[in-house]
Amino acid sequence: MADPIPREYAGSDPERPDPDDPGESSGSDGRGRKARKKRPFWQELPILIVIALVLTILIQQFVGKVFMIPSESMETTLHGCTGCFGDRVLVDRVTYDFTDPGPGDVIVFSGPQSWAENEIAPQEPSNFFAKAVREIGSLVGFAPPDERDFVKRVIAVGGQTVQCCDPQGRVMVDGKALTEPYIHWADPNNPVQQPFAPVKVPAGTLWVMGDNRNDSCDSRCQGGGGAKAAVPVGNVIGKARLIVLPPSRWGGVSDYNAQQNATAVALGAPGWQQGVPLGVGAALSVPTLFLGRRMRESLGQRKKRRR
């Protein structure tokens, strides 16, 4: 039978605290220091919210940002309307660090000076609290941004020539007609585009247009249109990738490149010009016939002389 452990040896057990040792009390860490009390959740919640906001801002500044679609110019690819909850899209801010925007890309960009001239400056909230809420909402994509940002589709890039329209009413790039399945017609019974003269897109810029083709002021009309309405590549913020809100609209954003299936077009001339060759041919037919007869008669007389 094992002998019982004497009381005086109880303190030798390292796992058993000595009630007489003040260093082992519930309010210290065993080294004479007081143990730190765990904060209640309600005290940690504001800290967590601030950390989450800071991380959100950093991610949206350098990786991807959520933008609100404020207008109907990109219907039905992107939904937006006055006074309603438009689409919120996630914009990739990394891709164009390694490559340039290409035809078919849906991009978000800061409007160049020529575009800003046609825009009304946004109204600033007079209340400090309202302004702060707007600023935070803009950073996380739940309020209209302060800056003049636009979303459009790239139709042509620097060095290409764009114009409208071919005999079938299609936009042309470098003489080839585009088949654009993403176009939305405000009036389906009148699918006619606004014509514009050929424009050679300056190097380092983009020709952009809205999918809601007749309800979009884009490179055709901003700043008077023409080459100065092209968007500098440096103004591009990023590429629209995903619709994140509302949930019913979740999905990717089409980047269909219409130039891949473009078809060469022989532009028709006005009717009077088309009749010019026929008129010239008719006018030359009489002297040609007369000269032909004279040559035959001359040859016939030479043969008779030789005989």
Coordinates of N, CA, C and O in Angstrom, one line a residue, residues 105-253:
D105 N -13.4 45.6 -74.9 CA -13.3 45.7 -73.5 C -14.3 46.8 -73.0 O -14.4 47.9 -73.6
V106 N -15.0 46.5 -71.9 CA -15.8 47.5 -71.2 C -14.9 48.1 -70.1 O -14.5 47.4 -69.2
I107 N -14.7 49.4 -70.2 CA -13.7 50.1 -69.4 C -14.4 51.2 -68.6 O -15.4 51.8 -69.0
V108 N -13.8 51.5 -67.4 CA -14.1 52.6 -66.6 C -12.9 53.6 -66.7 O -11.8 53.2 -66.6
F109 N -13.2 54.9 -67.0 CA -12.1 55.8 -67.2 C -12.5 57.2 -66.7 O -13.7 57.5 -66.6
S110 N -11.5 58.0 -66.4 CA -11.8 59.4 -66.0 C -12.0 60.2 -67.3 O -11.1 60.1 -68.2
G111 N -13.0 61.0 -67.4 CA -13.3 61.7 -68.6 C -12.2 62.8 -68.8 O -11.8 63.5 -67.9
P112 N -11.6 62.8 -70.1 CA -10.6 63.8 -70.4 C -11.3 65.2 -70.4 O -12.5 65.3 -70.3
Q113 N -10.4 66.2 -70.6 CA -10.9 67.6 -70.5 C -12.0 67.9 -71.5 O -12.9 68.6 -71.2
S114 N -11.8 67.3 -72.7 CA -12.8 67.6 -73.7 C -14.2 67.0 -73.3 O -15.2 67.6 -73.7
W115 N -14.2 66.0 -72.5 CA -15.5 65.4 -72.1 C -16.0 66.2 -70.9 O -17.2 66.4 -70.8
A116 N -15.1 66.7 -70.0 CA -15.6 67.4 -68.9 C -16.3 68.7 -69.2 O -17.1 69.2 -68.5
E117 N -16.0 69.3 -70.4 CA -16.6 70.5 -70.8 C -18.1 70.4 -71.0 O -18.8 71.3 -70.9
N118 N -18.5 69.1 -71.3 CA -19.9 68.9 -71.6 C -20.7 68.5 -70.4 O -21.9 68.2 -70.4
E119 N -20.0 68.3 -69.3 CA -20.6 67.8 -68.1 C -20.9 68.9 -67.0 O -20.2 69.8 -66.9
I120 N -22.0 68.7 -66.3 CA -22.3 69.6 -65.2 C -21.6 69.1 -63.9 O -21.6 68.0 -63.6
A121 N -20.9 70.1 -63.3 CA -20.1 69.7 -62.1 C -21.1 69.1 -61.0 O -22.2 69.6 -60.8
P122 N -20.6 68.0 -60.4 CA -21.5 67.4 -59.3 C -21.7 68.3 -58.2 O -20.9 69.1 -57.8
Q123 N -22.9 68.3 -57.6 CA -23.3 69.1 -56.5 C -22.6 68.6 -55.2 O -22.8 67.4 -54.8
E124 N -21.9 69.4 -54.5 CA -21.2 69.0 -53.3 C -22.2 69.2 -52.1 O -22.9 70.2 -52.0
P125 N -22.3 68.1 -51.2 CA -23.1 68.3 -50.0 C -22.6 69.4 -49.1 O -21.4 69.5 -48.9
S126 N -23.5 70.2 -48.6 CA -23.1 71.3 -47.7 C -22.9 70.8 -46.3 O -22.1 71.4 -45.6
N127 N -23.5 69.8 -45.9 CA -23.4 69.2 -44.6 C -22.1 68.4 -44.5 O -21.9 67.5 -45.3
F128 N -21.3 68.6 -43.4 CA -20.0 67.9 -43.3 C -20.3 66.4 -43.1 O -19.6 65.5 -43.8
F129 N -21.3 66.0 -42.3 CA -21.6 64.6 -42.1 C -22.0 63.9 -43.4 O -21.6 62.8 -43.8
A130 N -22.9 64.6 -44.2 CA -23.3 64.1 -45.5 C -22.2 63.9 -46.4 O -22.1 62.9 -47.2
K131 N -21.3 64.9 -46.4 CA -20.1 64.8 -47.3 C -19.2 63.6 -46.9 O -18.7 62.9 -47.8
A132 N -19.0 63.4 -45.6 CA -18.2 62.3 -45.2 C -18.8 61.0 -45.6 O -18.1 60.0 -46.0
V133 N -20.1 60.8 -45.4 CA -20.8 59.6 -45.8 C -20.7 59.4 -47.3 O -20.5 58.2 -47.7
R134 N -20.8 60.4 -48.1 CA -20.7 60.3 -49.5 C -19.3 59.9 -49.9 O -19.1 59.0 -50.8
E135 N -18.3 60.4 -49.2 CA -16.9 60.1 -49.5 C -16.6 58.6 -49.3 O -16.1 57.9 -50.1
I136 N -17.1 58.1 -48.1 CA -16.9 56.7 -47.7 C -17.7 55.8 -48.7 O -17.2 54.8 -49.2
G137 N -18.9 56.2 -49.0 CA -19.7 55.5 -50.0 C -19.1 55.4 -51.3 O -19.2 54.3 -52.0
S138 N -18.5 56.4 -51.8 CA -17.8 56.4 -53.1 C -16.6 55.5 -53.1 O -16.4 54.8 -54.0
L139 N -15.9 55.4 -52.0 CA -14.7 54.6 -51.9 C -15.1 53.1 -52.0 O -14.4 52.3 -52.5
V140 N -16.3 52.7 -51.4 CA -16.7 51.3 -51.4 C -17.7 51.0 -52.5 O -18.2 49.9 -52.5
G141 N -18.0 52.0 -53.3 CA -18.9 51.8 -54.5 C -20.4 51.9 -54.2 O -21.2 51.4 -55.0
F142 N -20.8 52.5 -53.1 CA -22.2 52.6 -52.8 C -22.8 54.0 -53.0 O -23.9 54.3 -52.5
A143 N -22.0 54.9 -53.5 CA -22.4 56.2 -53.7 C -21.8 56.7 -55.0 O -20.7 56.3 -55.4
P144 N -22.4 57.7 -55.7 CA -21.8 58.2 -56.9 C -20.4 58.8 -56.6 O -20.2 59.5 -55.6
P145 N -19.4 58.5 -57.4 CA -18.1 59.1 -57.2 C -18.1 60.6 -57.4 O -18.9 61.1 -58.2
D146 N -17.1 61.3 -56.8 CA -17.0 62.7 -56.9 C -16.4 63.1 -58.3 O -16.8 64.0 -58.9
E147 N -15.5 62.2 -58.8 CA -14.8 62.5 -60.0 C -15.8 62.2 -61.2 O -16.7 61.4 -61.0
R148 N -15.5 62.7 -62.4 CA -16.3 62.4 -63.5 C -15.8 61.1 -64.2 O -15.0 61.1 -65.1
D149 N -16.3 60.0 -63.8 CA -15.9 58.7 -64.3 C -17.0 58.2 -65.3 O -18.2 58.4 -65.0
F150 N -16.6 57.5 -66.3 CA -17.5 57.0 -67.3 C -17.2 55.5 -67.5 O -16.1 55.0 -67.3
V151 N -18.2 54.8 -68.1 CA -18.0 53.4 -68.5 C -18.6 53.3 -69.9 O -19.7 53.6 -70.2
K152 N -17.7 52.8 -70.8 CA -18.0 52.6 -72.2 C -17.3 51.4 -72.7 O -16.5 50.8 -72.1
R153 N -17.6 51.0 -74.0 CA -16.9 49.9 -74.6 C -15.9 50.4 -75.7 O -16.2 51.3 -76.4
V154 N -14.8 49.8 -75.7 CA -13.7 50.1 -76.7 C -14.1 49.6 -78.0 O -14.4 48.4 -78.2
I155 N -14.2 50.5 -79.0 CA -14.6 50.1 -80.4 C -13.3 50.1 -81.3 O -13.2 49.2 -82.1
A156 N -12.4 51.0 -81.1 CA -11.2 51.1 -81.9 C -10.1 51.6 -81.1 O -10.3 52.4 -80.1
V157 N -8.8 51.3 -81.4 CA -7.7 51.8 -80.7 C -6.8 52.7 -81.6 O -7.1 52.9 -82.7
G158 N -5.7 53.2 -81.0 CA -4.9 54.1 -81.7 C -4.4 53.6 -83.0 O -3.9 52.5 -83.1
G159 N -4.5 54.4 -84.1 CA -4.0 54.0 -85.4 C -5.1 53.5 -86.3 O -4.9 53.4 -87.5
Q160 N -6.2 53.1 -85.7 CA -7.3 52.6 -86.5 C -8.2 53.7 -87.0 O -8.3 54.8 -86.3
T161 N -9.0 53.5 -88.1 CA -9.9 54.5 -88.6 C -11.3 54.0 -88.4 O -11.6 52.8 -88.8
V162 N -12.2 54.8 -87.7 CA -13.5 54.3 -87.4 C -14.5 55.3 -88.0 O -14.2 56.5 -88.1
Q163 N -15.6 54.8 -88.5 CA -16.7 55.6 -89.1 C -18.0 54.9 -89.1 O -18.1 53.7 -88.8
C164 N -19.0 55.6 -89.4 CA -20.4 55.1 -89.5 C -21.2 55.8 -90.5 O -21.1 57.1 -90.6
C165 N -21.8 55.2 -91.4 CA -22.1 53.7 -91.3 C -21.9 53.1 -92.7 O -21.8 53.8 -93.7
D166 N -21.9 51.8 -92.8 CA -21.9 51.1 -94.1 C -23.4 51.0 -94.6 O -24.3 51.5 -93.9
P167 N -23.6 50.5 -95.8 CA -25.0 50.5 -96.3 C -26.0 49.8 -95.4 O -27.2 50.0 -95.5
Q168 N -25.5 48.9 -94.5 CA -26.4 48.2 -93.6 C -26.5 48.9 -92.2 O -27.0 48.3 -91.3
G169 N -25.9 50.1 -92.1 CA -26.0 50.8 -90.9 C -25.1 50.4 -89.8 O -25.3 50.6 -88.6
R170 N -23.9 49.7 -90.1 CA -23.0 49.2 -89.1 C -21.8 50.1 -89.0 O -21.3 50.7 -90.0
V171 N -21.2 50.2 -87.8 CA -19.9 50.9 -87.6 C -18.8 50.1 -88.3 O -18.8 48.9 -88.3
M172 N -17.9 50.9 -88.9 CA -16.8 50.3 -89.6 C -15.4 50.7 -88.9 O -15.3 51.8 -88.5
V173 N -14.5 49.7 -88.9 CA -13.2 50.0 -88.4 C -12.2 49.5 -89.5 O -12.2 48.3 -89.9
D174 N -11.4 50.4 -90.0 CA -10.4 50.1 -91.1 C -11.1 49.5 -92.3 O -10.7 48.5 -92.9
G175 N -12.3 50.0 -92.6 CA -13.0 49.6 -93.8 C -13.8 48.3 -93.6 O -14.4 47.8 -94.6
K176 N -13.8 47.7 -92.4 CA -14.6 46.5 -92.1 C -15.8 46.7 -91.2 O -15.6 47.4 -90.2
A177 N -16.9 46.2 -91.6 CA -18.1 46.4 -90.8 C -18.1 45.5 -89.6 O -17.8 44.3 -89.6
L178 N -18.5 46.0 -88.4 CA -18.6 45.3 -87.2 C -20.0 44.7 -87.0 O -21.0 45.3 -87.2
T179 N -20.0 43.4 -86.5 CA -21.2 42.8 -86.0 C -21.2 42.9 -84.5 O -20.4 42.3 -83.8
E180 N -22.1 43.7 -84.0 CA -22.1 44.0 -82.5 C -23.4 43.5 -81.9 O -24.4 44.2 -81.8
P181 N -23.3 42.3 -81.3 CA -24.5 41.7 -80.7 C -24.9 42.3 -79.4 O -26.0 42.1 -78.9
Y182 N -24.0 43.1 -78.8 CA -24.3 43.8 -77.5 C -25.1 45.1 -77.7 O -25.6 45.6 -76.7
I183 N -25.3 45.5 -78.9 CA -26.0 46.8 -79.1 C -27.5 46.7 -78.6 O -28.2 45.7 -78.9
H184 N -27.9 47.7 -77.9 CA -29.3 47.8 -77.4 C -29.9 49.0 -78.1 O -29.4 50.1 -78.1
W185 N -31.1 48.8 -78.7 CA -31.8 49.9 -79.4 C -32.9 50.4 -78.5 O -33.8 49.6 -78.1
A186 N -32.9 51.7 -78.2 CA -34.0 52.3 -77.4 C -35.3 52.1 -78.1 O -36.4 51.9 -77.5
D187 N -35.3 52.2 -79.4 CA -36.5 51.9 -80.2 C -36.2 50.8 -81.2 O -35.6 51.0 -82.2
P188 N -36.6 49.5 -80.8 CA -36.3 48.4 -81.6 C -36.8 48.5 -83.0 O -36.3 47.8 -84.0
N189 N -37.8 49.3 -83.2 CA -38.4 49.5 -84.6 C -37.6 50.4 -85.4 O -38.0 50.6 -86.6
N190 N -36.6 51.1 -84.9 CA -35.8 52.0 -85.6 C -34.4 51.8 -85.3 O -33.7 52.7 -84.7
P191 N -33.8 50.7 -85.7 CA -32.4 50.4 -85.3 C -31.4 51.2 -86.3 O -30.7 50.5 -87.1
V192 N -31.4 52.5 -86.2 CA -30.5 53.3 -87.0 C -29.5 54.0 -86.2 O -29.9 54.7 -85.2
Q193 N -28.2 53.9 -86.5 CA -27.2 54.6 -85.8 C -27.0 56.0 -86.4 O -27.2 56.3 -87.5
Q194 N -26.5 56.9 -85.5 CA -26.1 58.2 -85.9 C -24.8 58.2 -86.7 O -23.8 57.7 -86.2
P195 N -24.8 58.6 -88.0 CA -23.6 58.5 -88.8 C -22.6 59.6 -88.4 O -22.9 60.6 -87.8
F196 N -21.3 59.2 -88.6 CA -20.2 60.2 -88.4 C -19.1 59.9 -89.4 O -18.9 58.8 -89.9
A197 N -18.4 61.0 -89.7 CA -17.3 60.9 -90.7 C -16.1 60.0 -90.2 O -16.0 59.8 -89.0
P198 N -15.3 59.6 -91.1 CA -14.1 58.8 -90.7 C -13.2 59.6 -89.7 O -13.0 60.7 -89.9
V199 N -12.8 58.9 -88.7 CA -11.9 59.5 -87.7 C -10.7 58.5 -87.5 O -10.9 57.3 -87.2
K200 N -9.5 59.0 -87.7 CA -8.3 58.2 -87.4 C -8.0 58.4 -85.9 O -7.7 59.5 -85.5
V201 N -8.1 57.3 -85.1 CA -7.9 57.4 -83.7 C -6.4 57.7 -83.4 O -5.5 57.0 -83.8
P202 N -6.1 58.8 -82.7 CA -4.7 59.1 -82.4 C -4.0 58.0 -81.6 O -4.7 57.3 -80.8
A203 N -2.7 57.9 -81.8 CA -1.9 56.9 -81.0 C -2.1 57.2 -79.5 O -2.1 58.3 -79.1
G204 N -2.2 56.1 -78.8 CA -2.3 56.2 -77.3 C -3.6 56.6 -76.8 O -3.8 56.9 -75.6
T205 N -4.7 56.5 -77.7 CA -6.0 56.8 -77.3 C -7.0 55.7 -77.7 O -6.6 54.8 -78.5
L206 N -8.2 55.8 -77.3 CA -9.3 54.8 -77.5 C -10.5 55.5 -78.0 O -10.9 56.5 -77.5
W207 N -11.2 54.9 -79.0 CA -12.5 55.3 -79.4 C -13.5 54.5 -78.7 O -13.6 53.2 -78.9
V208 N -14.4 55.1 -77.9 CA -15.3 54.3 -77.1 C -16.7 54.7 -77.4 O -17.0 55.9 -77.8
M209 N -17.7 53.8 -77.2 CA -19.1 54.0 -77.5 C -19.9 53.2 -76.5 O -19.4 52.2 -76.0
G210 N -21.1 53.7 -76.2 CA -22.0 53.0 -75.4 C -22.8 51.9 -76.1 O -23.0 52.0 -77.3
D211 N -23.2 50.8 -75.4 CA -23.9 49.7 -76.0 C -25.4 50.2 -76.3 O -26.0 49.7 -77.2
N212 N -25.9 51.1 -75.5 CA -27.2 51.7 -75.8 C -26.9 52.8 -76.8 O -26.9 54.0 -76.5
R213 N -26.8 52.4 -78.0 CA -26.1 53.1 -79.1 C -26.7 54.5 -79.3 O -26.0 55.5 -79.6
N214 N -28.0 54.6 -79.2 CA -28.6 56.0 -79.5 C -29.0 56.7 -78.3 O -29.7 57.7 -78.3
D215 N -28.5 56.2 -77.1 CA -28.7 56.9 -75.8 C -27.4 57.0 -75.1 O -27.4 56.8 -73.9
S216 N -26.4 57.4 -75.8 CA -25.0 57.5 -75.2 C -24.3 58.6 -75.8 O -24.1 58.6 -77.1
C217 N -23.8 59.6 -75.0 CA -22.9 60.6 -75.5 C -21.5 60.1 -75.3 O -21.0 60.1 -74.1
D218 N -20.8 59.7 -76.3 CA -19.5 59.1 -76.2 C -18.5 59.7 -77.1 O -18.6 61.0 -77.3
S219 N -17.6 59.0 -77.7 CA -16.6 59.6 -78.6 C -17.2 60.2 -79.8 O -16.5 61.0 -80.5
R220 N -18.5 60.0 -80.1 CA -19.1 60.6 -81.3 C -19.5 62.0 -81.0 O -19.6 62.8 -81.9
C221 N -19.8 62.4 -79.7 CA -20.4 63.7 -79.5 C -19.6 64.5 -78.4 O -19.8 65.7 -78.3
Q222 N -18.9 63.8 -77.5 CA -18.2 64.5 -76.4 C -17.2 65.5 -77.0 O -16.4 65.1 -77.9
G223 N -17.2 66.7 -76.5 CA -16.2 67.7 -77.0 C -16.3 68.0 -78.4 O -15.3 68.4 -79.0
G224 N -17.5 67.8 -79.0 CA -17.6 68.0 -80.4 C -17.3 66.8 -81.3 O -17.4 66.9 -82.6
G225 N -16.9 65.7 -80.7 CA -16.6 64.5 -81.5 C -15.2 64.6 -82.2 O -14.5 65.5 -82.0
G226 N -15.0 63.6 -83.0 CA -13.7 63.6 -83.8 C -12.5 63.1 -82.9 O -12.7 62.6 -81.8
A227 N -11.3 63.4 -83.4 CA -10.1 62.8 -82.7 C -10.0 63.3 -81.3 O -9.5 62.6 -80.4
K228 N -10.4 64.6 -81.0 CA -10.2 65.1 -79.7 C -11.1 64.4 -78.6 O -11.0 64.6 -77.4
A229 N -12.1 63.7 -79.1 CA -13.0 63.0 -78.2 C -12.6 61.6 -77.9 O -13.2 60.9 -77.1
A230 N -11.4 61.2 -78.4 CA -10.8 59.9 -78.1 C -10.3 59.9 -76.6 O -9.9 61.0 -76.2
V231 N -10.3 58.8 -76.0 CA -9.9 58.8 -74.5 C -8.5 58.3 -74.4 O -8.1 57.2 -74.9
P232 N -7.6 59.1 -73.8 CA -6.2 58.7 -73.5 C -6.2 57.4 -72.7 O -6.9 57.2 -71.8
V233 N -5.3 56.5 -73.1 CA -5.1 55.2 -72.4 C -4.8 55.5 -70.9 O -5.2 54.7 -70.0
G234 N -4.0 56.6 -70.7 CA -3.7 56.9 -69.3 C -4.8 57.2 -68.4 O -4.7 57.2 -67.2
N235 N -6.0 57.5 -69.0 CA -7.2 57.9 -68.2 C -8.0 56.6 -67.8 O -8.9 56.8 -67.0
V236 N -7.6 55.5 -68.3 CA -8.4 54.3 -68.0 C -8.1 53.8 -66.6 O -6.9 53.7 -66.1
I237 N -9.1 53.6 -65.8 CA -9.0 53.2 -64.4 C -8.9 51.6 -64.3 O -8.2 51.1 -63.6
G238 N -9.7 50.9 -65.1 CA -9.7 49.5 -65.1 C -10.7 48.9 -66.0 O -11.5 49.6 -66.7
K239 N -10.8 47.6 -66.0 CA -11.7 46.8 -66.9 C -12.8 46.2 -66.0 O -12.6 45.6 -65.0
A240 N -14.1 46.5 -66.5 CA -15.2 46.0 -65.8 C -15.3 44.4 -66.0 O -15.3 43.9 -67.1
R241 N -15.3 43.7 -64.8 CA -15.3 42.3 -64.8 C -16.6 41.6 -64.4 O -17.1 40.7 -65.1
L242 N -17.1 42.0 -63.3 CA -18.3 41.3 -62.7 C -19.3 42.3 -62.2 O -19.0 43.4 -61.7
I243 N -20.6 41.9 -62.4 CA -21.7 42.7 -61.7 C -21.9 42.0 -60.3 O -22.2 40.8 -60.2
V244 N -21.6 42.8 -59.3 CA -21.7 42.3 -57.9 C -23.0 42.6 -57.2 O -23.4 41.9 -56.3
L245 N -23.7 43.6 -57.6 CA -25.0 44.0 -57.0 C -25.9 44.6 -58.1 O -25.3 45.2 -59.1
P246 N -27.2 44.4 -58.1 CA -27.9 43.6 -57.1 C -27.8 42.1 -57.4 O -27.3 41.7 -58.5
P247 N -28.1 41.2 -56.4 CA -27.9 39.8 -56.5 C -28.6 39.2 -57.8 O -28.0 38.3 -58.4
S248 N -29.7 39.8 -58.2 CA -30.4 39.2 -59.4 C -29.6 39.5 -60.7 O -29.9 38.9 -61.7
R249 N -28.6 40.3 -60.6 CA -27.8 40.6 -61.8 C -26.4 40.1 -61.8 O -25.6 40.4 -62.6
W250 N -26.1 39.2 -60.8 CA -24.7 38.7 -60.7 C -24.3 38.0 -62.0 O -25.1 37.3 -62.6
G251 N -23.1 38.3 -62.4 CA -22.5 37.7 -63.6 C -21.4 38.5 -64.1 O -21.0 39.5 -63.7
G252 N -20.7 37.9 -65.2 CA -19.6 38.6 -65.8 C -20.0 39.6 -66.8 O -21.2 39.7 -67.2
V253 N -19.1 40.5 -67.2 CA -19.4 41.6 -68.1 C -18.7 41.2 -69.5 O -17.5 40.9 -69.5

